[in-house]
PDB file of C-alpha atoms in Angstrom:
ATOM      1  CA  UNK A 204     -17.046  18.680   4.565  1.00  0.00           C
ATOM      2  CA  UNK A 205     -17.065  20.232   8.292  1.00  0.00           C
ATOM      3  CA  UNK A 206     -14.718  17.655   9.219  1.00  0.00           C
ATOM      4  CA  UNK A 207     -12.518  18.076   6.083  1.00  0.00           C
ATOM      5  CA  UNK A 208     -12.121  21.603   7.006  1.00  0.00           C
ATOM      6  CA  UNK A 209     -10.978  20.911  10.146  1.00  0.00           C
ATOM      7  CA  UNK A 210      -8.039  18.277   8.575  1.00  0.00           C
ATOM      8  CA  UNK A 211      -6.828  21.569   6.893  1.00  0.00           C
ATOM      9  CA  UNK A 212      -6.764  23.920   9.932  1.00  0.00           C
ATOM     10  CA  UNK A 213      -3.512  23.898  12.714  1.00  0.00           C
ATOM     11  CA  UNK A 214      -3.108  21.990  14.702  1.00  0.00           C
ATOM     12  CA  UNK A 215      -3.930  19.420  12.800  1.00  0.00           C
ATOM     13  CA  UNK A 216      -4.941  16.783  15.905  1.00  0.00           C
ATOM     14  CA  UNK A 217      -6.685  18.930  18.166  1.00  0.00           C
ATOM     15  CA  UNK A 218      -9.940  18.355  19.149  1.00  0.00           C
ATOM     16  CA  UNK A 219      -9.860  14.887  18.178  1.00  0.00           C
ATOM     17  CA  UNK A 220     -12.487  12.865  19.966  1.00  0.00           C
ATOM     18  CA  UNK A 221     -10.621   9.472  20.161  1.00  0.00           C
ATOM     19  CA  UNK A 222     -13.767   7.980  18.371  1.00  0.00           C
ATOM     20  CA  UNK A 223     -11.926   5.598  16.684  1.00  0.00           C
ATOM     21  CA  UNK A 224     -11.379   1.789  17.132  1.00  0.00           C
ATOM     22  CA  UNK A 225      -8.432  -0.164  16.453  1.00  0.00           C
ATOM     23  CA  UNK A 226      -6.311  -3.391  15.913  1.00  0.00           C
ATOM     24  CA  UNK A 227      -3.034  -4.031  16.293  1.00  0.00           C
ATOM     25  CA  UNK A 228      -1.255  -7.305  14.097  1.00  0.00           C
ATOM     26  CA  UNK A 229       1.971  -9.478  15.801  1.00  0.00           C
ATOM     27  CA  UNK A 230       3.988 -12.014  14.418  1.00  0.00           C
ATOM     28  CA  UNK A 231       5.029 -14.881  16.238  1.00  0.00           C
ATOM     29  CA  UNK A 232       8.737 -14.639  17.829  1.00  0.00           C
ATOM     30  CA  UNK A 233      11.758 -16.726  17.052  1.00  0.00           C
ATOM     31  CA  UNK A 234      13.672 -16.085  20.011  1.00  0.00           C
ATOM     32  CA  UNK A 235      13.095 -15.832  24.005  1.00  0.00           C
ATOM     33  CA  UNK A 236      14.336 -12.290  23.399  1.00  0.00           C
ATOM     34  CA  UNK A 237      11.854 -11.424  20.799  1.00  0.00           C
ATOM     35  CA  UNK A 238       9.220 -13.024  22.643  1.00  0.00           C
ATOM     36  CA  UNK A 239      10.019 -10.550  25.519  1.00  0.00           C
ATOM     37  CA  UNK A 240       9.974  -7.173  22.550  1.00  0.00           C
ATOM     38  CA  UNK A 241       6.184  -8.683  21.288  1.00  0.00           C
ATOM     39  CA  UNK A 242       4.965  -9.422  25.177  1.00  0.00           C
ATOM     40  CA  UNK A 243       6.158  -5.655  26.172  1.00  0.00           C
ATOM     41  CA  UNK A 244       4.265  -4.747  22.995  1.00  0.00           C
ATOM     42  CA  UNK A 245       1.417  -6.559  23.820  1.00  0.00           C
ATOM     43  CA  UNK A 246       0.909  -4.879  27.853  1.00  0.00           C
ATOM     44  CA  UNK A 247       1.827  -0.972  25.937  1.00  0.00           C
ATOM     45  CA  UNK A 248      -1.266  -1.196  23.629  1.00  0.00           C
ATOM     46  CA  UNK A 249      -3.754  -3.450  25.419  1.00  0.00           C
ATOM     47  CA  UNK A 250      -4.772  -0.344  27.710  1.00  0.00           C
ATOM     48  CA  UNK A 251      -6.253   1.182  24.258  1.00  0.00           C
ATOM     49  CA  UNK A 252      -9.061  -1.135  24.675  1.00  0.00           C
ATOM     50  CA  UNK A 253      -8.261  -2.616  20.892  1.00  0.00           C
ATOM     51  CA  UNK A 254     -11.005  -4.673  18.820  1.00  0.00           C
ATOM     52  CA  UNK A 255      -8.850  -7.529  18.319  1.00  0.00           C
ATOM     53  CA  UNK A 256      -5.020  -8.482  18.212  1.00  0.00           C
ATOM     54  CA  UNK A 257      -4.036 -10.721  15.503  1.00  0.00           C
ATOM     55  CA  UNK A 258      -0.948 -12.861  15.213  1.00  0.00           C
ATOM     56  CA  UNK A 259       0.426 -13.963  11.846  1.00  0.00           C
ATOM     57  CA  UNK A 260       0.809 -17.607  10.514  1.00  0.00           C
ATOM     58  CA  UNK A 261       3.742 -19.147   8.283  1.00  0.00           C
ATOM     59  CA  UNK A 262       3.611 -20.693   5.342  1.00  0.00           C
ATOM     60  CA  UNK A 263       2.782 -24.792   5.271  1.00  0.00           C
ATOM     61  CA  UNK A 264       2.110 -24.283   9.139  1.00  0.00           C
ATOM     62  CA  UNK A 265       5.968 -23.202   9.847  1.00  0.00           C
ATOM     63  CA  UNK A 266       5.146 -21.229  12.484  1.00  0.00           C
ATOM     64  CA  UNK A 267       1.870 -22.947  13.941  1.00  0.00           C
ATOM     65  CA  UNK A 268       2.846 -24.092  17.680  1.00  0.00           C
ATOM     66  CA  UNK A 269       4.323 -20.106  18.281  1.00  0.00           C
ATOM     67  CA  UNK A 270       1.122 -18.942  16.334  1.00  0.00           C
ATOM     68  CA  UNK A 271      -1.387 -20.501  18.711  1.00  0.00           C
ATOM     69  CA  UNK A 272       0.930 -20.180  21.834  1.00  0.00           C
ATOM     70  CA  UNK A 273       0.702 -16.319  21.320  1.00  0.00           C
ATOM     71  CA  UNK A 274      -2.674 -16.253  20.110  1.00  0.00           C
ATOM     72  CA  UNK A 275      -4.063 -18.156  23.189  1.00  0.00           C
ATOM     73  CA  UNK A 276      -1.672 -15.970  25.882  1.00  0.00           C
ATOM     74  CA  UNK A 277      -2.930 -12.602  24.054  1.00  0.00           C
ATOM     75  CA  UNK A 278      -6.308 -13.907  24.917  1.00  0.00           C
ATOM     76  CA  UNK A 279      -6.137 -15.022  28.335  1.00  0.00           C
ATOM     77  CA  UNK A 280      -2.910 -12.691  29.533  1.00  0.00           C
ATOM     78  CA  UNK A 281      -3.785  -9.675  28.364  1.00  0.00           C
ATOM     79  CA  UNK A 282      -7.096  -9.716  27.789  1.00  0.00           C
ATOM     80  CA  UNK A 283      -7.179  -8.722  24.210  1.00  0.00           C
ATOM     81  CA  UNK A 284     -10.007 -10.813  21.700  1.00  0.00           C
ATOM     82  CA  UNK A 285      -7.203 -12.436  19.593  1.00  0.00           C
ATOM     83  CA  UNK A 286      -7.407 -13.411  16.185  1.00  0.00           C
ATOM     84  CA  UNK A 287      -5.118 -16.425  14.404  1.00  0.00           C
ATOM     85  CA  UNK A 288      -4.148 -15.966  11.210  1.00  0.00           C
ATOM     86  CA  UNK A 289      -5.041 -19.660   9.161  1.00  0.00           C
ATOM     87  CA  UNK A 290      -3.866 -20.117   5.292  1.00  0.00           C
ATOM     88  CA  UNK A 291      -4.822 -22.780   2.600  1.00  0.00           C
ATOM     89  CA  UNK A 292      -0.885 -23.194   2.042  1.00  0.00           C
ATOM     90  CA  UNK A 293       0.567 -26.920   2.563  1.00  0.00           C
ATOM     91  CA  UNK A 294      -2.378 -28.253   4.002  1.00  0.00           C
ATOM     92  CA  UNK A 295      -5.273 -30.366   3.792  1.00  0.00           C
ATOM     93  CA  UNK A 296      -8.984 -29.334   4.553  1.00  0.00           C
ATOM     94  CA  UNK A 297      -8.728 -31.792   7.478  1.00  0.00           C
ATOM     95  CA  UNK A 298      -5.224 -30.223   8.497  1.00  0.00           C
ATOM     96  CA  UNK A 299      -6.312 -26.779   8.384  1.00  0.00           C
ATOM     97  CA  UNK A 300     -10.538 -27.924   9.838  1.00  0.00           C
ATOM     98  CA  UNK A 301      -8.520 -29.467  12.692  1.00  0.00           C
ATOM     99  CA  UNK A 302      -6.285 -26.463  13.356  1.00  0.00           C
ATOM    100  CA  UNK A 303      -9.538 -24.305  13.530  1.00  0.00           C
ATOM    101  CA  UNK A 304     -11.490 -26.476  15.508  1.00  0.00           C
ATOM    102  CA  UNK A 305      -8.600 -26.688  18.342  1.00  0.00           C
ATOM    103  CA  UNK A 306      -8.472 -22.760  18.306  1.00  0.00           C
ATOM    104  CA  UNK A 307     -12.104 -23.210  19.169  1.00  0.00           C
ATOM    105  CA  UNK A 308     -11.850 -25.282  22.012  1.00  0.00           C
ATOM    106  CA  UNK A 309      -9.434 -22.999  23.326  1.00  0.00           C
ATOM    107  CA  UNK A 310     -11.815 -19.976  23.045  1.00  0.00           C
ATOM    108  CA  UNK A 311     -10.464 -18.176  19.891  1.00  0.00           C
ATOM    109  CA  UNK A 312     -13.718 -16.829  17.971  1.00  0.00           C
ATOM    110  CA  UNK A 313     -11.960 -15.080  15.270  1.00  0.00           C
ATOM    111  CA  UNK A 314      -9.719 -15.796  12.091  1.00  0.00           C
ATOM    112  CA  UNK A 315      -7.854 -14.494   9.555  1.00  0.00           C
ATOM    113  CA  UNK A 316      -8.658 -16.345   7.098  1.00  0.00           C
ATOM    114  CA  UNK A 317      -5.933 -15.751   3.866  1.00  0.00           C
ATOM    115  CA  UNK A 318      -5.231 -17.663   0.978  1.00  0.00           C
ATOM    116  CA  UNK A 319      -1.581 -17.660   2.014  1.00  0.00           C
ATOM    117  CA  UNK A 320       1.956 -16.779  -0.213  1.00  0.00           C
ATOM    118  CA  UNK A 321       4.016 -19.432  -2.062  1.00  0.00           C
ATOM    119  CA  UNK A 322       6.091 -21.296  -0.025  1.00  0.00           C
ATOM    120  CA  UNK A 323       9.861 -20.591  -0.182  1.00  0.00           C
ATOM    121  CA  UNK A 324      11.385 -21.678  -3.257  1.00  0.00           C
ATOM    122  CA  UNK A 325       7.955 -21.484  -5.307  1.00  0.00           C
ATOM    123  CA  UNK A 326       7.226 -18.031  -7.403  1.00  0.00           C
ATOM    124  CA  UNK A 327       3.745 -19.138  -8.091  1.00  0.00           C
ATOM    125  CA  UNK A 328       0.464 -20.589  -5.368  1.00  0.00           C
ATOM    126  CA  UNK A 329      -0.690 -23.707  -6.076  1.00  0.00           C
ATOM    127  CA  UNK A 330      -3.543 -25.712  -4.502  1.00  0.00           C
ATOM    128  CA  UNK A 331      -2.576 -28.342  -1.996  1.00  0.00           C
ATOM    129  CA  UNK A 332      -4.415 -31.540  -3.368  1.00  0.00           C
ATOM    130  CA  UNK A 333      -7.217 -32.168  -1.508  1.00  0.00           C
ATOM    131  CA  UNK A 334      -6.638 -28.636   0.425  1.00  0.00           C
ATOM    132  CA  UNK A 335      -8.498 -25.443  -0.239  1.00  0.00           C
ATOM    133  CA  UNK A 336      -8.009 -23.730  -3.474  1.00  0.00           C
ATOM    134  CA  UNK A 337      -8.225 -20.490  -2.633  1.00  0.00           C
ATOM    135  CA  UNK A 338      -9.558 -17.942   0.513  1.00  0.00           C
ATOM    136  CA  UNK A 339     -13.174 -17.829   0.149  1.00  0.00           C
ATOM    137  CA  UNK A 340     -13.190 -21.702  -0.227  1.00  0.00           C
ATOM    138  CA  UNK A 341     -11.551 -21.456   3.351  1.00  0.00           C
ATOM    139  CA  UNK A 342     -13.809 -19.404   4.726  1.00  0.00           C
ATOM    140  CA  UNK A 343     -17.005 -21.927   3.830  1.00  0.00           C
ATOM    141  CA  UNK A 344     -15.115 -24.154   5.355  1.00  0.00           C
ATOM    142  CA  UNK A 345     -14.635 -22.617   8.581  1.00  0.00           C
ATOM    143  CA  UNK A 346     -18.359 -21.539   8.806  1.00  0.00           C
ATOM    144  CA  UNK A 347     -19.180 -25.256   8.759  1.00  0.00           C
ATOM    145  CA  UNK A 348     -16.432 -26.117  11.509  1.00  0.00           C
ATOM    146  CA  UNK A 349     -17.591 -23.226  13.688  1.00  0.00           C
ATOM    147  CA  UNK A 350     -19.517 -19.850  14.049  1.00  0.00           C
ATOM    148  CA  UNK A 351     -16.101 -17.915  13.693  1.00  0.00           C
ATOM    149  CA  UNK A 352     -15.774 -14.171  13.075  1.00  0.00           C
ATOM    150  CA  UNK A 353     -13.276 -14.270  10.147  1.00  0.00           C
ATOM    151  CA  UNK A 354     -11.607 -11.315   8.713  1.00  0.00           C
ATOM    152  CA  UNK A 355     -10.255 -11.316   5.207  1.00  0.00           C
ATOM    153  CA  UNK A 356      -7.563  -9.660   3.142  1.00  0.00           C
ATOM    154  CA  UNK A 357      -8.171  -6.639   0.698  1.00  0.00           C
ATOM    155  CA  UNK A 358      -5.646  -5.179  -2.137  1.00  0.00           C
ATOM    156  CA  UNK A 359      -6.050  -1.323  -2.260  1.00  0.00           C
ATOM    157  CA  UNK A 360      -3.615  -1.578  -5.364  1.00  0.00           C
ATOM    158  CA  UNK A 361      -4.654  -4.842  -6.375  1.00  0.00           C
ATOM    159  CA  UNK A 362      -3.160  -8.430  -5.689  1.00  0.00           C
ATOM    160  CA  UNK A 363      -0.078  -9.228  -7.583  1.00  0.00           C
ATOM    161  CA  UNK A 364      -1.588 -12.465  -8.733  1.00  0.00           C
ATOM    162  CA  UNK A 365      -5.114 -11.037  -9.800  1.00  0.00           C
ATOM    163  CA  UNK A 366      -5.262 -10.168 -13.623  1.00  0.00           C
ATOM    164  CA  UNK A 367      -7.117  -6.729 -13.015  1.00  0.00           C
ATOM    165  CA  UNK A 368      -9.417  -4.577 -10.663  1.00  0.00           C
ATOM    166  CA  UNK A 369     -12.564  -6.412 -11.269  1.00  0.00           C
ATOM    167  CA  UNK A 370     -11.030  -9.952 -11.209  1.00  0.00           C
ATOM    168  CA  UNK A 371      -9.804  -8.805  -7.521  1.00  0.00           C
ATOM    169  CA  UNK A 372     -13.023  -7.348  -6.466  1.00  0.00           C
ATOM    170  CA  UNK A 373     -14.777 -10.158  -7.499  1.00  0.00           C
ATOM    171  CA  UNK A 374     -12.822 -12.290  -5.637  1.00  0.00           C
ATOM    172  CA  UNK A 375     -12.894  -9.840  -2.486  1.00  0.00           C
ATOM    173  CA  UNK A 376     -17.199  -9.984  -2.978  1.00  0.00           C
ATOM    174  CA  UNK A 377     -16.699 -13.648  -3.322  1.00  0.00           C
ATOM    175  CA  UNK A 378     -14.606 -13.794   0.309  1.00  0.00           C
ATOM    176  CA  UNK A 379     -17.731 -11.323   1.500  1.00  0.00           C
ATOM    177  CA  UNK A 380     -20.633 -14.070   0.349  1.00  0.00           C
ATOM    178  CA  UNK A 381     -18.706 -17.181   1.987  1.00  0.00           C
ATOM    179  CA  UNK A 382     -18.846 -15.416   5.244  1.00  0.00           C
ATOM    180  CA  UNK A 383     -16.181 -12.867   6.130  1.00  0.00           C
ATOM    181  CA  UNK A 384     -17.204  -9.907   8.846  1.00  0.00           C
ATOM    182  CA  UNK A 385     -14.337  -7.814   7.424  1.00  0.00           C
ATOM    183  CA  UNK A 386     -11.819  -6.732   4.830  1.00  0.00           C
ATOM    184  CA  UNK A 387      -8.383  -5.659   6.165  1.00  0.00           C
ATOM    185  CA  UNK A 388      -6.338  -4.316   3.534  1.00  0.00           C
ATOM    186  CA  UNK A 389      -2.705  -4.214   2.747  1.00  0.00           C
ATOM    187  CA  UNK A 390      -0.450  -1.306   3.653  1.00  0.00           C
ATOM    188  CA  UNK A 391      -0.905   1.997   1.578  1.00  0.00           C
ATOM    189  CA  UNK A 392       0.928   5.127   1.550  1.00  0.00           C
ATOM    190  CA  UNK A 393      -1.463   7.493  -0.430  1.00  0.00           C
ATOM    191  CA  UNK A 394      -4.994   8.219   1.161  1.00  0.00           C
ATOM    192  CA  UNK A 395      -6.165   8.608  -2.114  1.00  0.00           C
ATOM    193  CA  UNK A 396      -5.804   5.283  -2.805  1.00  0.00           C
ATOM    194  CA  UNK A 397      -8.118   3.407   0.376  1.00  0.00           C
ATOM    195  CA  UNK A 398     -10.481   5.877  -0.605  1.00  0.00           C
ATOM    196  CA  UNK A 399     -11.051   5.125  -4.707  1.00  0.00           C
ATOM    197  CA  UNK A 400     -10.945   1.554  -3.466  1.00  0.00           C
ATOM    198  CA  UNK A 401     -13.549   1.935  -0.956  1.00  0.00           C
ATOM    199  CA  UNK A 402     -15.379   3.784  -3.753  1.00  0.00           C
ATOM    200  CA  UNK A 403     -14.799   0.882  -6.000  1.00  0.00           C
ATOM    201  CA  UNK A 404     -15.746  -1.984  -3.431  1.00  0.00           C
ATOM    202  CA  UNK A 405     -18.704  -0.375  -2.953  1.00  0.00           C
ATOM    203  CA  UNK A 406     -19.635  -0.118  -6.518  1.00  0.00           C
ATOM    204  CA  UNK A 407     -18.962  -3.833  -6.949  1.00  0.00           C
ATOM    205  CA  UNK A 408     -21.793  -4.567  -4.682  1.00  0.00           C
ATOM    206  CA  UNK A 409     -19.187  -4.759  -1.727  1.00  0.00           C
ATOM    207  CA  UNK A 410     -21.331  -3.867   1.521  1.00  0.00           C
ATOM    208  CA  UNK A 411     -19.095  -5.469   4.644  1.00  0.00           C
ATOM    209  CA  UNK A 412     -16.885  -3.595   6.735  1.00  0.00           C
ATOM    210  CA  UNK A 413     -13.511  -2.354   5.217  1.00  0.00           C
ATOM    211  CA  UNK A 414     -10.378  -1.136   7.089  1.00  0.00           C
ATOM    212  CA  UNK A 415      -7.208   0.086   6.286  1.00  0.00           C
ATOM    213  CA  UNK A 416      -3.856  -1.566   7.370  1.00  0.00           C
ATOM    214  CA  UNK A 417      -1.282   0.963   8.633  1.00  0.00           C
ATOM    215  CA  UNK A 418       2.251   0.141   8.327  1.00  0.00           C
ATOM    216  CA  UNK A 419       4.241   2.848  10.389  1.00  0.00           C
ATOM    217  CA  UNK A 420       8.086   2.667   8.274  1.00  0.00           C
ATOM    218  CA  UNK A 421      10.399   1.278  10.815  1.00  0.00           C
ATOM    219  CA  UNK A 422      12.845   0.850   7.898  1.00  0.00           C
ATOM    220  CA  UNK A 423      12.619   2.158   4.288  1.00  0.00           C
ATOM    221  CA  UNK A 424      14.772  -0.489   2.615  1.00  0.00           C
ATOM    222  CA  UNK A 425      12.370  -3.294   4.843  1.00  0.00           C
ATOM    223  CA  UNK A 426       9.385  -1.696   3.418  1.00  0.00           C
ATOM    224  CA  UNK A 427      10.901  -1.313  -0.384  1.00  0.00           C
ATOM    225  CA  UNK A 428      11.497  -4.760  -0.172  1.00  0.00           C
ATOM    226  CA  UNK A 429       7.845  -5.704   1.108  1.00  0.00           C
ATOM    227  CA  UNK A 430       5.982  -3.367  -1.501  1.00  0.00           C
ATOM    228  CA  UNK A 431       8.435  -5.049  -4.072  1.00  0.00           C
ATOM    229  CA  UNK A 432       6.027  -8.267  -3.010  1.00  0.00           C
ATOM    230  CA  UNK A 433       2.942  -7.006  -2.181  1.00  0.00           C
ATOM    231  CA  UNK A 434       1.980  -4.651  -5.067  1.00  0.00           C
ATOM    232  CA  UNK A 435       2.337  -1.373  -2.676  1.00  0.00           C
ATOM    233  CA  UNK A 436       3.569   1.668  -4.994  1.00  0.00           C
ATOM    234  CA  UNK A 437       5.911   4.091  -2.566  1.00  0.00           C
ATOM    235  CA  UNK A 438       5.397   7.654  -2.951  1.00  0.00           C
ATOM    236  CA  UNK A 439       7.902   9.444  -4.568  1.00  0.00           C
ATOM    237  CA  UNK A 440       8.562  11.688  -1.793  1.00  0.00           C
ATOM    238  CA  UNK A 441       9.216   9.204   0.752  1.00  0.00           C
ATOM    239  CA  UNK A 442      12.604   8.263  -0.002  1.00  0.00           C
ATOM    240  CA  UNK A 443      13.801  11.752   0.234  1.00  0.00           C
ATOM    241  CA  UNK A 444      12.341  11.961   3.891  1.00  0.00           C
ATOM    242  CA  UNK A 445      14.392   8.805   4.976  1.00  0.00           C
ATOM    243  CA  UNK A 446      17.495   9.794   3.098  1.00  0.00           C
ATOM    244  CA  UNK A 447      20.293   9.611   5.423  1.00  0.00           C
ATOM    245  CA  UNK A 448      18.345   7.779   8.917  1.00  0.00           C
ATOM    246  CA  UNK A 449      19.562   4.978   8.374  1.00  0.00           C
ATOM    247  CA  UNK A 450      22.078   5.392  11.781  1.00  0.00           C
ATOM    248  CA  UNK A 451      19.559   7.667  13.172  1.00  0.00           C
ATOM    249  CA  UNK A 452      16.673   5.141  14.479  1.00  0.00           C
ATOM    250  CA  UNK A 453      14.907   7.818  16.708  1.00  0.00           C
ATOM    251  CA  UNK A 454      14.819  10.482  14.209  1.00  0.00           C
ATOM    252  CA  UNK A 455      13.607   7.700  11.961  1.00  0.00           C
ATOM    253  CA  UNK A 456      10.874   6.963  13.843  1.00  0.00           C
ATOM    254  CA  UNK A 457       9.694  10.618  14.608  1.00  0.00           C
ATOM    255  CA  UNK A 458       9.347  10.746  10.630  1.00  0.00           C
ATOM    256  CA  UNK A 459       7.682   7.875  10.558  1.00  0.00           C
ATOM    257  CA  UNK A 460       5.312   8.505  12.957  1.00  0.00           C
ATOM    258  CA  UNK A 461       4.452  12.207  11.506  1.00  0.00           C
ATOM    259  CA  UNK A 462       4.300  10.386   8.196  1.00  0.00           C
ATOM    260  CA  UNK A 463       2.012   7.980   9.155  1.00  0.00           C
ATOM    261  CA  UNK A 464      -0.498   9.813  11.482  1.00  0.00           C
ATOM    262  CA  UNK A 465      -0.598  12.590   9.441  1.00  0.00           C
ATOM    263  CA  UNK A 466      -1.506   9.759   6.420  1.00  0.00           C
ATOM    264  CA  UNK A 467      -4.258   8.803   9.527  1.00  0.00           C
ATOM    265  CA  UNK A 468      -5.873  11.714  10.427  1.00  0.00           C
ATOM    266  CA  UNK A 469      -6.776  12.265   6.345  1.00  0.00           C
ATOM    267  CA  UNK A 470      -8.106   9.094   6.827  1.00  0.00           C
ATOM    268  CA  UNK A 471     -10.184  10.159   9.630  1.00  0.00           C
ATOM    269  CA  UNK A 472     -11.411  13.396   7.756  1.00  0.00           C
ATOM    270  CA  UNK A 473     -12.800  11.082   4.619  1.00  0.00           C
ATOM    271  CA  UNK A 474     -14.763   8.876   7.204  1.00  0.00           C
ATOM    272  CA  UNK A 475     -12.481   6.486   8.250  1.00  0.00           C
ATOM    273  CA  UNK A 476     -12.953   5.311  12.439  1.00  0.00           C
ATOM    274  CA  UNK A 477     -11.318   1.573  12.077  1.00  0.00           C
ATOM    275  CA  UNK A 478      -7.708   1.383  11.536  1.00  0.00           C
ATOM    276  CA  UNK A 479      -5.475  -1.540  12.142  1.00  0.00           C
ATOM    277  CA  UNK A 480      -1.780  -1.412  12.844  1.00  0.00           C
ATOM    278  CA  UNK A 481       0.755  -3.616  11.145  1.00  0.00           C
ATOM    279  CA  UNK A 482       2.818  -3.588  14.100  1.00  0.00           C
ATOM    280  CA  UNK A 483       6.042  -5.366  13.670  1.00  0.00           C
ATOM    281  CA  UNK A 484       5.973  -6.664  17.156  1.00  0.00           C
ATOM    282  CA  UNK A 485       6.806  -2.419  18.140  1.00  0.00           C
ATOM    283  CA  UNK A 486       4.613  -0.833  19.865  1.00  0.00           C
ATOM    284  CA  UNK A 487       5.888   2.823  20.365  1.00  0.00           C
ATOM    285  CA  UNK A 488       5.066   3.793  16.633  1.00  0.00           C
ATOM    286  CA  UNK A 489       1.014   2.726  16.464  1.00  0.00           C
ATOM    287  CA  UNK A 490       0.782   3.798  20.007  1.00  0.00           C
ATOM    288  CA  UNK A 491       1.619   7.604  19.209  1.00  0.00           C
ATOM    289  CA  UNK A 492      -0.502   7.269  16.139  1.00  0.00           C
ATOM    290  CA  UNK A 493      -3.470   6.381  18.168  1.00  0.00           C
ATOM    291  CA  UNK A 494      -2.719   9.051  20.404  1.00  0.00           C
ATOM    292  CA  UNK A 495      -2.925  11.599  17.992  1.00  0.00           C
ATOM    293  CA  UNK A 496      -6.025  10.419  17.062  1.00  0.00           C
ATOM    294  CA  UNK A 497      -7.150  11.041  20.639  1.00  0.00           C
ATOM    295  CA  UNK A 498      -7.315   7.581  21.741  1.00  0.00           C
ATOM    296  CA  UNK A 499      -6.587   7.202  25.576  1.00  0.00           C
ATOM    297  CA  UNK A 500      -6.210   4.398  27.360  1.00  0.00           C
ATOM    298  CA  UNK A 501      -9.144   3.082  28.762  1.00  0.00           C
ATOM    299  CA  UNK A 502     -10.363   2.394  32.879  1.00  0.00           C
TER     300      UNK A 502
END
């Protein structure tokens, strides 16, 4: 309650100890030139000292030679323990156990392990035959390939393609049992709502560690069209505070960044120390965040 008291009182950052621990989440370029945005991304938030980088992996393998290229120079370049995103999607057990088993040999300890979307042109997952059904399946797998740390996907609002609450916890406890470290969940825009589904994980027997995805809004009709998807409901307020930005990318990005630390440091007042940034391959955005939060580069 201390600490809640303090959320309330101006200003509303100071004091912070930068107590908190992060990770930051990159997608694999399609261009030299966007290689060159995700690298300068990279070197901005590696001094933070992050838990873990991740980088993203497309559908049926689409983007699995830039995938491991990044994950592996994240690694040994900067330094950061980097995570590879791995799906069930198009794919065999002995496509995807061979996939994991190489990112062993080249040193990568951790996974995101995800069941994966539809590929394009499909409304609906399906099972590859004689692939993994589903994420938790996935994860028993990779236990037996390796001792990986494997981090797992959570729905605050629940998954579109789970029936209800319970039928997605379930499956989240059932991701937990196979061997997941972690539950990272998907964007949010309501405190409110990581916090009655912490509440709820944790009555469903849910024990492991779970920590909320931050997407800072580099574009409100990007993120409208990725909630559309996802399940994310968008405040009602939002829209008004990006009304007319559109042309103005810097002032759109100091409301984004008050929007989402502010979002943050509620966070922080209910408990929260873990956060991890959906980063878009930008790094200016979840940098200021974290500074807010009083996190400094480190030595």
């Amino acid at each position: 309650m201390r600490e809640a008291q303090r959320a309330l009182e101006a200003p509303l950052f100071s004091g912070l100890p930068g107590d908190i621990e992060v990770s930051f989440e990159f997608f694999p370029p399609k261009s030299d030139k966007m290689g060159e945005t995700l690298w300068q991304s990279v070197e901005t938030l590696a001094p933070l000292g992050p838990r873990f980088a991740s980088v993203t992996y497309g559908a049926g393998g689409s983007t699995r030679e830039r995938t491991h290229q990044q994950v592996v120079r994240i690694q040994n370049e900067a330094g950061i323990p980097a995570a590879a995103h791995l799906t069930c999607v198009e794919a065999t057990r002995e496509q995807v156990d061979d996939v994991a088993r190489h990112y062993w040999e080249e040193g990568i300890r951790h996974i995101v392990a995800l069941r994966g979307d539809p590929p394009d042109g499909q409304s609906r997952y399906s099972a590859h035959p004689g692939g993994y059904a589903n994420a938790a399946e996935l994860i028993a797998g990779l236990k037996k390939v390796a001792d990986f740390e494997i981090s797992v996907a959570a729905y605050p609002e629940v998954h579109p393609d789970s029936s209800d609450r319970k039928a997605d916890l379930d499956n989240l406890k059932a991701k937990f049992d196979a061997g997941a470290t972690r539950a990272i969940t998907q964007f949010f825009f309501e405190p409110e709502c990581f916090f009655d589904f912490r509440d709820q994980a944790a009555a469903a027997g849910i024990k492991g560690e779970i920590v909320p995805g931050i997407m800072p809004v580099m574009s409100f009709a990007a993120v409208q069209r990725m909630s559309g998807l996802c399940g994310t409901a968008i405040p009602h307020w939002m829209e008004g505070l990006f009304e007319g930005l559109d042309e103005r990318p810097e002032a759109r990005q100091l409301v984004s960044a008050t929007i989402a630390a502010e979002m943050c440091r509620r966070l922080y007042a209910g408990g929260v120390r873990q956060f991890h940034f959906y980063t878009l391959n930008r790094a200016e955005l979840s940098y200021a965040i974290c500074h807010m939060l009083g996190l400094r580069p480190k030595a």
